[in-house]
Amino acid sequence: MTEAETEFRPHSAHWGAFSAGWRDGRLVVRPHPGDPDPNLILQNFPEALRHQARIARPMVRRGWLERGPGADDRRGRDDYVAVSWDRALELLAGELARVRDAHGPEGVFGGSYGWSSAGRFHHAQSQVHRFLNMTLGGYVRSVNSYSAGASNVILPHVVGPTEDVSRRNVSWEAVAAHSEVVLAFGGMALKNSMVGGGGISRHIERDAMRTAAARGCEFILVGPLRDDMPADAGAEWLSIIPNTDTALMLALAHTLASGGLHDRGFLDRYTLGWEKFEAYLFGRTDGQPKDAAWAAPITGIAAETITALARRLAGRRSLITVAHSLQRAEHGEQPVWMGLVLAAMLGQIGLPGGGYAYALGALAHTGRRQNAVSPAALPQGRNRVGAYIPVARIADMLLNPGGSYEYNGQTLTYPAPKLVYWAGGNPFHHHQDLNRLRRAFRQVETLVVHEIGWTATARHADIVLPVTMTLEREDIGSSQTDPLMVAMHRIAEPYGEARDDYAIFSDLAARLGKAEAFTEGRSAGDWLRHLYAKTEADLITKGLPAPDFDSFWRKGELLLPQAEDDGGILRAFRDDPDGAPLPTRSGRIEIFCETIAGFGYADCPGHPAWLPPTEAPRGEAPLHLIANQPATRLHSQFDYGGHSSGMKRRGREVMRIHPADAAPRGIADGDVVTLRNTRGACLATASVSEDIRPGVVQLPTGAWYDPEDPAEENPLCVHGNPNVLTRDAGTSRLAQGCTGQITTVEVTRFTGNLPPIRAFVPPDLAAAE
Ligand SMILES: Nc1nc2c(c(=O)[nH]1)N[C@H]1C(S)=C(S)[C@@H](COP(=O)(O)OP(=O)(O)OC[C@H]3O[C@@H](n4cnc5c(=O)[nH]c(N)nc54)[C@H](O)[C@@H]3O)O[C@H]1N2
Ligand SMILES: Nc1nc2c(c(=O)[nH]1)N[C@H]1C(S)=C(S)[C@@H](COP(=O)(O)OP(=O)(O)OC[C@H]3O[C@@H](n4cnc5c(=O)[nH]c(N)nc54)[C@H](O)[C@@H]3O)O[C@H]1N2
Ligand SMILES: [Mo]
């Protein structure tokens, strides 16, 4: 397929629908013609497809092969032995059977968090879950996400499920038509809404903001970076000290309440616990009124600016949005809850384009209509193991098996899995304090990884199985919030000996005597037809045109019907609070929450509160570091692709710093710098910019972890992965969510010989067995 010119065939990725074909031996990727604002991340594909960073053959870590399963501090610096598929699968099936027989399915951690690829059948996380359920009877799982770990727990207590407050809530259509003022905490950067899990055919956010702004809607960005809102929104920038938004929100609330500008009628009818919160707000409980003068030094925003802003919000169709990023930090529950309380005080919740929208614009899933038919999804079977961890407690679990911790009102015990199985995620991308994660992964008996490329996670694994990437297989792309279902045609042959996750699991299931249970007798092609049949049947039931699978495949796409924009549960609640109560304990918005208060957590009390962070910039780490989502790729995926590597400088990830912080440190634009704190250090290339708040530096996530000397305890990452610096601690005892977004560091100019970047060079390969 690679040699000749081929026709362009349809395909889809989390970053957009597209077609691809070969021209002069090169892969050419064209965004879907219907996409008004295509995503450049698609251009990582051509170079990534045959890059040397890909894994060509099954590999086994030498130490594991020679000494068998067990804790081993050579993980991450050992060499690998290439083996045949037959040998790799025999070793792995034997090891799975050993662990199952000795420990039961509780012996396997199969959480396997990660974004995988857009196709709904070859979705690696669904595949590994189904495999473990069907062959072992289950696995230790993880709950919640790195995206919204704090929100996933707090929102259901105080208003409703995260999805109902983010995806099925205020729509972009309503913002364009109705909002008068949008106060966006953490912004709504287009780089983020360019991405949608399962695929996205139309990027509409830029147009929606442009239309609203042209109508006179005012956008106000609260955040440390100017470009968290697109120029199209014409936003005013309120530069805030990171992790202090709750204080600003409280001061806005104080100004509203003391001026009688809050909507008492709304609070009485739709909320619970205002009086208790008001007592805190006015300082009757702790002697400290949360007024603008109090918030000014905490937030770095002048008191007059705060009071003027509060007055601009009152009496208008105001929308408060709170980005995921704010809650990916210590006490991350608070800004999410307080944003809701502020919106309740303004009384616009449930009205078109008004109220509260959690994470609007964080992904291409929010602010859109829902499909009226269900998307394709691989059934995962039943997990008989009850044990779980909140997803970001992985290193804690591995380092303290049997230890106890608190979570959402319960005291839980960390499970003690022996074998960790990862397919479709990259913990060396997503987890915090990577030096601690390295120590954690050294404890397990066996680490199995299915990967496309030699990520740091693969380099720590005992058994590494090379998998196809999306372009090398057929699949169906679909998401609940995008109407275009895409027939993802194969564009290229598999790389080296790479196989599909499904083929690997099918063979393993056969070796474990569970072939029929796992495959149900279907080939991958049969499964695509089987999954599609559900959509077809749904369409027929609704009396809509329902092309058969072959017509869908030939056409390459199918436009699905979508439901009306009905404003979701918040609109229904506003219209009829008794008939359509919220799914909270009281049926109302809980400003004071008895359930949470009953847990007695000092780090998450019964109403939103300002809780100063444990780690503030001072001493040896005087700067805030924002480790946000990268603009040039999705997380760590295809970091070696053309667009991602083309935007690096001197081969390293780019760190932004304000001139006022660069000058005293002797740092000039383009200098290589070291970022350091007590947990670790990494290199990056400095970009000196006025678009960042003084006192804050920014280094996005996603540069592949590249330790200079992996034998050291805390090696320098020479490439710029900020997770060597971040803190591995939960948001609070309530949610135990990820806190990777914000940390503190010192930055110095790097002098000396620049170490080479080896992240994309495969590890030293020993001779084949
Ligand atoms: N410091 C800090 N850390 C963060 C964040 C932050 O804001 N700050 N954000 C967090 C967030 S929100 C998230 S969601 C996580 C994301 O963390 P991850 O989802 O783990 O990151 P990805 O890089 O998308 O990892 C997906 C992996 O799956 C592999 N893959 C893709 N397709 C397939 C396939 O078909 N089969 C197999 N077997 N593998 C495949 C890719 O090669 C890649 O290595 O990171 C979190 N980490
Ligand atoms: N291009 C691209 N898009 C993505 C992703 C990706 O990897 N690449 N990942 C996707 C995923 S999985 C998710 S969950 C979403 C994540 O969505 P978010 O978590 O919202 O995205 P981030 O870019 O991490 O953060 C948004 C902005 O919040 C600001 N911010 C950080 N801390 C604070 C604070 O304390 N206060 C205020 N007011 N602002 C703050 C930062 O300046 C940052 O740029 O993004 C999705 N979109
Ligand atoms: Mo995420």
PDB file of C-alpha atoms and ligand atoms in Angstrom, residues 113-117 122 124 146-147 328 423-427 429-432 450-452 455 467-468 473 501 627-629 634-637 701 723 726 738 740-741, ligand 1:
ATOM      1  CA  TYR A 113      -6.036   4.404  32.076  1.00  0.00           C
ATOM      2  CA  GLY A 114      -5.438   6.241  28.833  1.00  0.00           C
ATOM      3  CA  TRP A 115      -6.800   7.750  25.694  1.00  0.00           C
ATOM      4  CA  SER A 116      -6.006   4.983  23.194  1.00  0.00           C
ATOM      5  CA  SER A 117      -7.262   5.735  19.666  1.00  0.00           C
ATOM      6  CA  HIS A 122      -9.910  -1.400  18.540  1.00  0.00           C
ATOM      7  CA  ALA A 124      -7.388  -0.622  23.650  1.00  0.00           C
ATOM      8  CA  TYR A 146      -7.116  12.356  35.366  1.00  0.00           C
ATOM      9  CA  SER A 147      -9.228  14.931  33.519  1.00  0.00           C
ATOM     10  CA  ARG A 328      -6.364  19.295  38.752  1.00  0.00           C
ATOM     11  CA  ALA A 423      -2.825  -1.078  26.820  1.00  0.00           C
ATOM     12  CA  GLY A 424      -3.738   2.347  25.421  1.00  0.00           C
ATOM     13  CA  GLY A 425      -2.325   4.629  28.113  1.00  0.00           C
ATOM     14  CA  ASN A 426       1.002   6.088  29.141  1.00  0.00           C
ATOM     15  CA  PRO A 427       1.497   6.495  32.899  1.00  0.00           C
ATOM     16  CA  HIS A 429       2.866  10.751  30.511  1.00  0.00           C
ATOM     17  CA  HIS A 430      -0.095  11.085  32.791  1.00  0.00           C
ATOM     18  CA  HIS A 431       1.145  10.451  36.306  1.00  0.00           C
ATOM     19  CA  GLN A 432       2.845  12.876  38.676  1.00  0.00           C
ATOM     20  CA  HIS A 450       0.970  -3.095  24.518  1.00  0.00           C
ATOM     21  CA  GLU A 451       2.372  -0.073  22.683  1.00  0.00           C
ATOM     22  CA  ILE A 452       2.792   1.580  19.320  1.00  0.00           C
ATOM     23  CA  THR A 455       7.298   5.211  25.428  1.00  0.00           C
ATOM     24  CA  VAL A 467       0.593  -2.979  18.326  1.00  0.00           C
ATOM     25  CA  THR A 468      -0.723  -1.486  15.141  1.00  0.00           C
ATOM     26  CA  ARG A 473      -6.498  -1.286  10.748  1.00  0.00           C
ATOM     27  CA  ASP A 501      -4.672  -5.486  20.354  1.00  0.00           C
ATOM     28  CA  ALA A 627       1.833  21.922  33.320  1.00  0.00           C
ATOM     29  CA  ASN A 628      -1.143  22.141  30.952  1.00  0.00           C
ATOM     30  CA  GLN A 629      -2.302  20.281  27.847  1.00  0.00           C
ATOM     31  CA  LEU A 634      -2.761  14.877  22.292  1.00  0.00           C
ATOM     32  CA  HIS A 635      -0.874  14.203  25.522  1.00  0.00           C
ATOM     33  CA  SER A 636       2.184  12.128  24.594  1.00  0.00           C
ATOM     34  CA  GLN A 637       0.729  10.623  21.434  1.00  0.00           C
ATOM     35  CA  THR A 701       2.778  17.905  29.287  1.00  0.00           C
ATOM     36  CA  ASN A 723       5.738  15.340  35.506  1.00  0.00           C
ATOM     37  CA  THR A 726       4.711  17.627  39.863  1.00  0.00           C
ATOM     38  CA  CYS A 738      -4.874  14.225  40.165  1.00  0.00           C
ATOM     39  CA  GLY A 740      -0.639  17.643  38.207  1.00  0.00           C
ATOM     40  CA  GLN A 741      -1.591  20.994  36.733  1.00  0.00           C
TER      41      GLN A 741
HETATM   42  N1  LIG B   1       1.152  17.328  34.983  1.00  0.00           N
HETATM   43  C1  LIG B   1       0.023  17.003  34.365  1.00  0.00           C
HETATM   44  N2  LIG B   1      -0.223  15.712  34.059  1.00  0.00           N
HETATM   45  C2  LIG B   1      -1.349  15.373  33.427  1.00  0.00           C
HETATM   46  C3  LIG B   1      -2.306  16.360  33.063  1.00  0.00           C
HETATM   47  C4  LIG B   1      -2.041  17.709  33.406  1.00  0.00           C
HETATM   48  O1  LIG B   1      -2.845  18.618  33.146  1.00  0.00           O
HETATM   49  N3  LIG B   1      -0.854  17.989  34.032  1.00  0.00           N
HETATM   50  N4  LIG B   1      -3.454  15.987  32.402  1.00  0.00           N
HETATM   51  C5  LIG B   1      -3.942  14.629  32.633  1.00  0.00           C
HETATM   52  C6  LIG B   1      -5.041  14.242  31.728  1.00  0.00           C
HETATM   53  S1  LIG B   1      -6.400  15.285  31.693  1.00  0.00           S
HETATM   54  C7  LIG B   1      -5.055  13.077  31.036  1.00  0.00           C
HETATM   55  S2  LIG B   1      -6.499  12.596  30.249  1.00  0.00           S
HETATM   56  C8  LIG B   1      -3.884  12.179  31.014  1.00  0.00           C
HETATM   57  C9  LIG B   1      -3.657  11.541  29.644  1.00  0.00           C
HETATM   58  O2  LIG B   1      -2.816  10.455  29.770  1.00  0.00           O
HETATM   59  P1  LIG B   1      -2.819   9.261  28.691  1.00  0.00           P
HETATM   60  O3  LIG B   1      -4.181   9.053  28.148  1.00  0.00           O
HETATM   61  O4  LIG B   1      -2.145   8.108  29.309  1.00  0.00           O
HETATM   62  O5  LIG B   1      -1.891   9.890  27.563  1.00  0.00           O
HETATM   63  P2  LIG B   1      -1.715   9.464  26.033  1.00  0.00           P
HETATM   64  O6  LIG B   1      -0.415  10.033  25.610  1.00  0.00           O
HETATM   65  O7  LIG B   1      -2.917   9.835  25.255  1.00  0.00           O
HETATM   66  O8  LIG B   1      -1.559   7.883  26.141  1.00  0.00           O
HETATM   67  C10 LIG B   1      -2.156   7.025  25.258  1.00  0.00           C
HETATM   68  C11 LIG B   1      -1.159   5.923  24.910  1.00  0.00           C
HETATM   69  O9  LIG B   1      -1.860   4.932  24.194  1.00  0.00           O
HETATM   70  C12 LIG B   1      -1.098   4.529  23.070  1.00  0.00           C
HETATM   71  N5  LIG B   1      -2.055   4.044  22.060  1.00  0.00           N
HETATM   72  C13 LIG B   1      -2.778   4.754  21.160  1.00  0.00           C
HETATM   73  N6  LIG B   1      -3.555   3.929  20.417  1.00  0.00           N
HETATM   74  C14 LIG B   1      -3.321   2.676  20.881  1.00  0.00           C
HETATM   75  C15 LIG B   1      -3.827   1.384  20.510  1.00  0.00           C
HETATM   76  O10 LIG B   1      -4.648   1.234  19.620  1.00  0.00           O
HETATM   77  N7  LIG B   1      -3.392   0.328  21.250  1.00  0.00           N
HETATM   78  C16 LIG B   1      -2.480   0.444  22.261  1.00  0.00           C
HETATM   79  N8  LIG B   1      -2.126  -0.647  22.925  1.00  0.00           N
HETATM   80  N9  LIG B   1      -1.946   1.649  22.582  1.00  0.00           N
HETATM   81  C17 LIG B   1      -2.377   2.744  21.908  1.00  0.00           C
HETATM   82  C18 LIG B   1      -0.328   5.755  22.654  1.00  0.00           C
HETATM   83  O11 LIG B   1       0.829   5.400  21.926  1.00  0.00           O
HETATM   84  C19 LIG B   1      -0.024   6.400  24.021  1.00  0.00           C
HETATM   85  O12 LIG B   1       1.207   5.983  24.537  1.00  0.00           O
HETATM   86  O13 LIG B   1      -2.707  12.910  31.414  1.00  0.00           O
HETATM   87  C20 LIG B   1      -2.870  13.546  32.665  1.00  0.00           C
HETATM   88  N10 LIG B   1      -1.592  14.062  33.133  1.00  0.00           N
END
